XYZ file of C-alpha atoms in Angstrom:
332
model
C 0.000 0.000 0.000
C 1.424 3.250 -0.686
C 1.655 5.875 1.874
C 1.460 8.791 0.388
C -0.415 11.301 1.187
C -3.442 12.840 -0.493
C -4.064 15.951 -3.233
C -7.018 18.919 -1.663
C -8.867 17.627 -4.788
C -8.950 13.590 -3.925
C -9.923 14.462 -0.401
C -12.917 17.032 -1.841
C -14.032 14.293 -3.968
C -14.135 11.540 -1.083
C -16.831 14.627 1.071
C -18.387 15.898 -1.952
C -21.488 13.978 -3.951
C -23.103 11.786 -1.136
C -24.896 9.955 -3.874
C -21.079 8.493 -5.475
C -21.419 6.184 -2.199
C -23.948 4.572 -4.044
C -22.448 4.153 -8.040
C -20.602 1.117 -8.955
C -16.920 1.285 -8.362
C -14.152 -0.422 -10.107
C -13.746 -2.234 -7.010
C -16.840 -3.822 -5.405
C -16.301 -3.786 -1.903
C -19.643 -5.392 -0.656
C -19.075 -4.098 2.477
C -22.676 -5.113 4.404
C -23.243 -3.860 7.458
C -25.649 -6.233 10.659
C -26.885 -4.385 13.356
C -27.752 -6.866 16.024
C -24.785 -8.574 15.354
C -26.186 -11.438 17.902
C -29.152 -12.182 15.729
C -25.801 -15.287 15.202
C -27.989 -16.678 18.073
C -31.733 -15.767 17.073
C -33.414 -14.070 20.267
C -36.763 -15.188 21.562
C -38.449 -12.623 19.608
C -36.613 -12.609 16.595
C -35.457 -9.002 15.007
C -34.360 -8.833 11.497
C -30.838 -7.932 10.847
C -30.167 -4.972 8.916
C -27.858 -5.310 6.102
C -26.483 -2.553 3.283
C -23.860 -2.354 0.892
C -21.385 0.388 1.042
C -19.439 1.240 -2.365
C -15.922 3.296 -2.538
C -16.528 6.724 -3.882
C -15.488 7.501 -7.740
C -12.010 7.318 -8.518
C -11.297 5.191 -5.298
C -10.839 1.521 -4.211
C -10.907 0.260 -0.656
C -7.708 -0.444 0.875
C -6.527 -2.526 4.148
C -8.856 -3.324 6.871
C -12.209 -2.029 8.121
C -12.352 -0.436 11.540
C -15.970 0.151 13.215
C -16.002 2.452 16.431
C -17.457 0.727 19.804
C -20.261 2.467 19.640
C -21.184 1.551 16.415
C -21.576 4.959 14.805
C -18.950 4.807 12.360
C -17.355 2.647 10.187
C -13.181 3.524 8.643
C -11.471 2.342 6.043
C -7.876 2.850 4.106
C -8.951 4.128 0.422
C -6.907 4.009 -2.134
C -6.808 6.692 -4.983
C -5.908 5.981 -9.059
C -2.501 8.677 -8.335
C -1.403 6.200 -6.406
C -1.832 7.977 -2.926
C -4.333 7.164 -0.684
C -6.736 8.954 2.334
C -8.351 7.143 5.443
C -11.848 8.157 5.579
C -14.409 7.494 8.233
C -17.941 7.319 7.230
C -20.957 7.705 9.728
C -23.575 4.875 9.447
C -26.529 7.028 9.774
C -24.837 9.275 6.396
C -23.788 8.592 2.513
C -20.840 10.658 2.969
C -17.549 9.714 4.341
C -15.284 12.277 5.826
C -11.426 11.862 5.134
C -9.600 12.307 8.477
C -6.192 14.157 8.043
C -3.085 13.029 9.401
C -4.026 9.096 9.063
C -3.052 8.980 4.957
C -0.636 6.082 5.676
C -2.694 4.385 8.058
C -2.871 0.347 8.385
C -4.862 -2.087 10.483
C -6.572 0.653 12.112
C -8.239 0.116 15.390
C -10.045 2.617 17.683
C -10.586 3.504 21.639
C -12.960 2.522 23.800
C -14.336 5.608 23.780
C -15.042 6.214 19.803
C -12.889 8.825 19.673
C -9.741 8.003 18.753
C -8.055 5.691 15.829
C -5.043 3.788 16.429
C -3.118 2.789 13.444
C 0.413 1.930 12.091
C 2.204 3.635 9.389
C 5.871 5.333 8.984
C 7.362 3.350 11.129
C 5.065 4.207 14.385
C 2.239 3.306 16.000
C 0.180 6.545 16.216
C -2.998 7.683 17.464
C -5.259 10.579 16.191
C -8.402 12.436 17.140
C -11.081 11.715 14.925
C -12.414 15.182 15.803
C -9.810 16.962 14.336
C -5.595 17.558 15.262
C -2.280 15.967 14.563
C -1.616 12.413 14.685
C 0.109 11.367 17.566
C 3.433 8.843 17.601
C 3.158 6.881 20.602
C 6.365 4.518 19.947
C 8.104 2.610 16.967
C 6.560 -0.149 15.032
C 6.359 -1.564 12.024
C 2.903 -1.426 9.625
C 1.077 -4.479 10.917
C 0.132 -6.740 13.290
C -2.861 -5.843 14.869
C -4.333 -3.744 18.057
C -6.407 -3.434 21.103
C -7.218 -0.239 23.625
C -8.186 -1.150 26.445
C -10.480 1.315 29.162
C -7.616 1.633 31.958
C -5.577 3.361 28.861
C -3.279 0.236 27.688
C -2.763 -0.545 24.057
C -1.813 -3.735 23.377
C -0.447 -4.567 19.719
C 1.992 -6.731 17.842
C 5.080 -5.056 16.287
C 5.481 -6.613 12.589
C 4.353 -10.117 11.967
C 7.068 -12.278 13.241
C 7.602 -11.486 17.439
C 5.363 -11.557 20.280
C 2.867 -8.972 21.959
C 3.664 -5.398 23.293
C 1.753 -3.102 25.462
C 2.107 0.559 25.695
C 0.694 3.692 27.555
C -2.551 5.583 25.289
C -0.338 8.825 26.199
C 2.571 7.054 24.616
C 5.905 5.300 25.997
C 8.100 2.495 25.971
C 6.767 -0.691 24.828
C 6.860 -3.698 27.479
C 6.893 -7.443 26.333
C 3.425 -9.227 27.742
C 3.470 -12.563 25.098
C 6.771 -13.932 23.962
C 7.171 -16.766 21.147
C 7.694 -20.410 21.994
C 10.673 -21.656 19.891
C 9.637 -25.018 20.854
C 6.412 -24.838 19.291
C 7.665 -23.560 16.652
C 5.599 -19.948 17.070
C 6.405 -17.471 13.881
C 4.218 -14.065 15.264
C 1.416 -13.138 18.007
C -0.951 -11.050 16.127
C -4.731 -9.691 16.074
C -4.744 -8.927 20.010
C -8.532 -8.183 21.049
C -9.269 -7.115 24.839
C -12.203 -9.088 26.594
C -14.641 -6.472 28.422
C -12.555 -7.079 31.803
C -9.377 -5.157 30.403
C -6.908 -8.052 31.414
C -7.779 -11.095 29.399
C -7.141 -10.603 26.048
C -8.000 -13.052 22.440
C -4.980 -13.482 19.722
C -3.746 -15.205 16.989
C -0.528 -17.926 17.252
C 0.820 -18.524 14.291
C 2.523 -21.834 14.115
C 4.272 -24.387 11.927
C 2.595 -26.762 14.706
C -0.967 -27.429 13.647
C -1.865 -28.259 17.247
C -0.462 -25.102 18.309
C -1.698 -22.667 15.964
C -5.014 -20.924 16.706
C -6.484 -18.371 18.931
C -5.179 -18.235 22.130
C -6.197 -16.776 25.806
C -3.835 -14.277 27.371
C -3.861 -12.269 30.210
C -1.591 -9.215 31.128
C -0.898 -10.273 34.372
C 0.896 -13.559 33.184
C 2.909 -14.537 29.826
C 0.560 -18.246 30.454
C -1.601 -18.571 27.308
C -3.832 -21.074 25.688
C -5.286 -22.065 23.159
C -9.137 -21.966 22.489
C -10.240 -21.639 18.941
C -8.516 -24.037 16.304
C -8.089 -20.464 13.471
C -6.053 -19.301 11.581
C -7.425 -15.658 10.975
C -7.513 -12.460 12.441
C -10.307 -12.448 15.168
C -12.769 -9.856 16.939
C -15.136 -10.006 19.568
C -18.737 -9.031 19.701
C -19.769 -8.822 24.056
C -22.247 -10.653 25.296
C -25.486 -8.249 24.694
C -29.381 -8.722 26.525
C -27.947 -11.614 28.224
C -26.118 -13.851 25.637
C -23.038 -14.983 25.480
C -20.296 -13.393 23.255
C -19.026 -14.527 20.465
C -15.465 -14.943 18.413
C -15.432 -14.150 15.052
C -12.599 -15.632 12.779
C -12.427 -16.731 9.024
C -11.796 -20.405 8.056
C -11.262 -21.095 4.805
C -12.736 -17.809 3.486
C -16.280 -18.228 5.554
C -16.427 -15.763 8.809
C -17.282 -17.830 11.663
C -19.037 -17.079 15.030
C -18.409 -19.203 18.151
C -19.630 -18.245 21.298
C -17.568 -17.764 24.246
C -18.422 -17.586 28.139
C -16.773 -15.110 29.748
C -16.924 -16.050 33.154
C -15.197 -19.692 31.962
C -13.073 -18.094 29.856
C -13.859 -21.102 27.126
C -15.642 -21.451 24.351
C -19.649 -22.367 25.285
C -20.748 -24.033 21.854
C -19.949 -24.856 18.178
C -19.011 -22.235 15.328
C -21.363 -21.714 12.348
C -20.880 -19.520 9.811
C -21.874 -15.952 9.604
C -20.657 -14.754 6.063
C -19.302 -16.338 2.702
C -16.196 -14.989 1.088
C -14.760 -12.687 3.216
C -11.361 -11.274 1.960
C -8.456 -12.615 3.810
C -4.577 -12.085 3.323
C -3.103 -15.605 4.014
C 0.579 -14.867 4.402
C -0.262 -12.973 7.857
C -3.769 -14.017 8.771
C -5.283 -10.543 8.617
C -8.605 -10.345 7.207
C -11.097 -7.661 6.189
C -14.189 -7.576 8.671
C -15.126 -5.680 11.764
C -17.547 -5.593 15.022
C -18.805 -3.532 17.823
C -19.596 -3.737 21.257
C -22.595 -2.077 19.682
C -23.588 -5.002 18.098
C -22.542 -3.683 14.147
C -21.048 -5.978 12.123
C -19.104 -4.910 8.579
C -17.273 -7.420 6.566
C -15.553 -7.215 2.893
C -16.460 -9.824 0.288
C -13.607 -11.460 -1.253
C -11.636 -14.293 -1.680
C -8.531 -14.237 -0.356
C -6.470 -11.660 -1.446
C -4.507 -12.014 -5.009
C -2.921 -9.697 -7.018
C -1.144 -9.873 -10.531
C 2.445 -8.989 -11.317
C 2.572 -6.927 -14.296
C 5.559 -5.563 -16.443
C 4.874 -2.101 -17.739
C 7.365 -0.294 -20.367
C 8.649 3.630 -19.204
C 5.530 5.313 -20.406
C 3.169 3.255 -18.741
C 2.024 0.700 -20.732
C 1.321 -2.588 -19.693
C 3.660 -5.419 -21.478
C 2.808 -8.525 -19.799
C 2.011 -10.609 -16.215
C 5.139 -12.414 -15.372
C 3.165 -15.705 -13.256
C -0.764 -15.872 -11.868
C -2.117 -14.173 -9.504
C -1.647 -15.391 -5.971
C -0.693 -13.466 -2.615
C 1.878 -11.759 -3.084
């Protein structure tokens, strides 16, 4: 993804024409949005989920990961303009427009606080912060683009820096990161990634990547120990909807391209029943497990349909045009 950042006019025509949200783009990102996201267990009196499409505006594609705010107000996204620079835009349910939100152009894997109001992300080398009301992102420490994080309500971000080490937690005011998960070379770890906080603020969901089969999955952590383990067989990105009126929560992970809800009881800290699937073809990068879906404490679910995400070499000549593809497409 490129990160640089965006012309006046691109961000003018991301605001501007409300009605663009709703043309066909080069770039179908079915992007449907569930309210009652627990309708994955049908109430007593069944309510009918919600769904709608969102499209990228003209002259845009969707880029990287979906973010939607706890309280389920607004969904952001990475877009991706034809000059080759991109904008990060944040786009209110109840609206057709989508605002672009300055000083997060070469945000990645965004993720926000628990209080809606600000956006974590990586990009230049940082892990930053910024104010979704307006103001200059924040650095908070170094990091490379990717990984995954969580912000907790006692002000601890938790996040993996890069693909390949274990988890790190630092201050929402920014600081020195501290170790909390550390790879097992004798089972063969490669990365801790996709770190989700459970409502308590200490236990916390996240992906091992393995070249054990047994070992892989989503695991159980806690910041109080480096003790983990593992209880969902995945090997995806995850998030977690809370238990809402009642029911139990519920882990969301893609297998084999098909998001999957399982629910999970809290108090046990297990899993309290069988998965079952919740969406078909959701887009999913393989090399790292990160995939392109989202949920709320609010009970909003958004998701991107797509396979798993391919792209095509291509050799162009010095004025642009295209000469040939070198191989398939696969994930590259």
């Amino acid at each position: 993804m490129s990160e640089s950042g965006p012309a006046p006019a691109a961000a003018r025509a991301v605001a501007a024409r409300p009605r663009a949200w709703m043309a066909a783009t080069a770039l179908a990102l079915a992007a449907a949005v569930v309210f009652a996201v627990l309708y994955f267990r049908r109430p007593v009196e069944e309510k009918p989920a919600i769904r709608f499409p969102v499209f990228a505006p003209e002259k845009t594609v969707f880029g990287g990961s979906l973010a939607l705010s706890p309280d389920g107000r607004y969904l952001a996204f990475r877009l991706n303009l034809q000059d080759g620079g991109a904008v990060y835009a944040i786009r209110p349910l109840d609206s057709l427009a989508a605002r672009v939100l300055p000083g997060a152009e070469e945000a990645v894997w965004a993720f926000w606080s628990p209080d809606s109001r600000f956006l974590g992300f990586y990009g230049g080398g940082k892990l930053k912060k910024v104010d979704v009301t307006g103001g200059p992102a924040q650095s908070l420490t170094d990091s490379p683009a990717g990984g995954g994080g969580s912000w907790n309500r006692q002000g601890v971000i938790l996040f993996a820096r890069g693909y390949s080490g274990g988890l790190f937690r630092v201050p929402a005011e920014g600081g020195a990161p501290a170790p909390v998960t550390d790879l097992d070379a004798s089972q063969q770890d490669s990365g801790h990634l996709w770190p989700r906080f459970l409502p308590d603020g200490r236990h916390f969901l996240f992906l091992v990547r393995s070249l054990r089969p047994e070992r892989q999955g989503i695991h159980l952590g806690s910041l109080d120990s480096k003790q983990t383990r593992r209880v969902i067989q995945a090997d995806s990105m995850l998030e977690y909807a809370p238990p809402r009126d009642g029911r139990a929560g519920h882990v969301l992970f893609v297998r084999e391209g098909t998001l999957m809800a399982q629910p999970f009881d809290e108090r046990k800290m297990a899993v309290a029943g069988q998965p079952f699937p919740v969406a078909e073809q959701v887009g999913y990068v393989q090399t790292h497990g990160g995939a392109f879906f989202a949920v709320s404490a609010a009970g909003v679910l958004a998701y991107r349909s797509a396979g798993a995400v391919n792209t095509n070499l291509v050799w162009f000549d010095r004025i642009g045009k295209s000469l040939d593809t070198p191989g398939p497409p696969s994930d590259y």
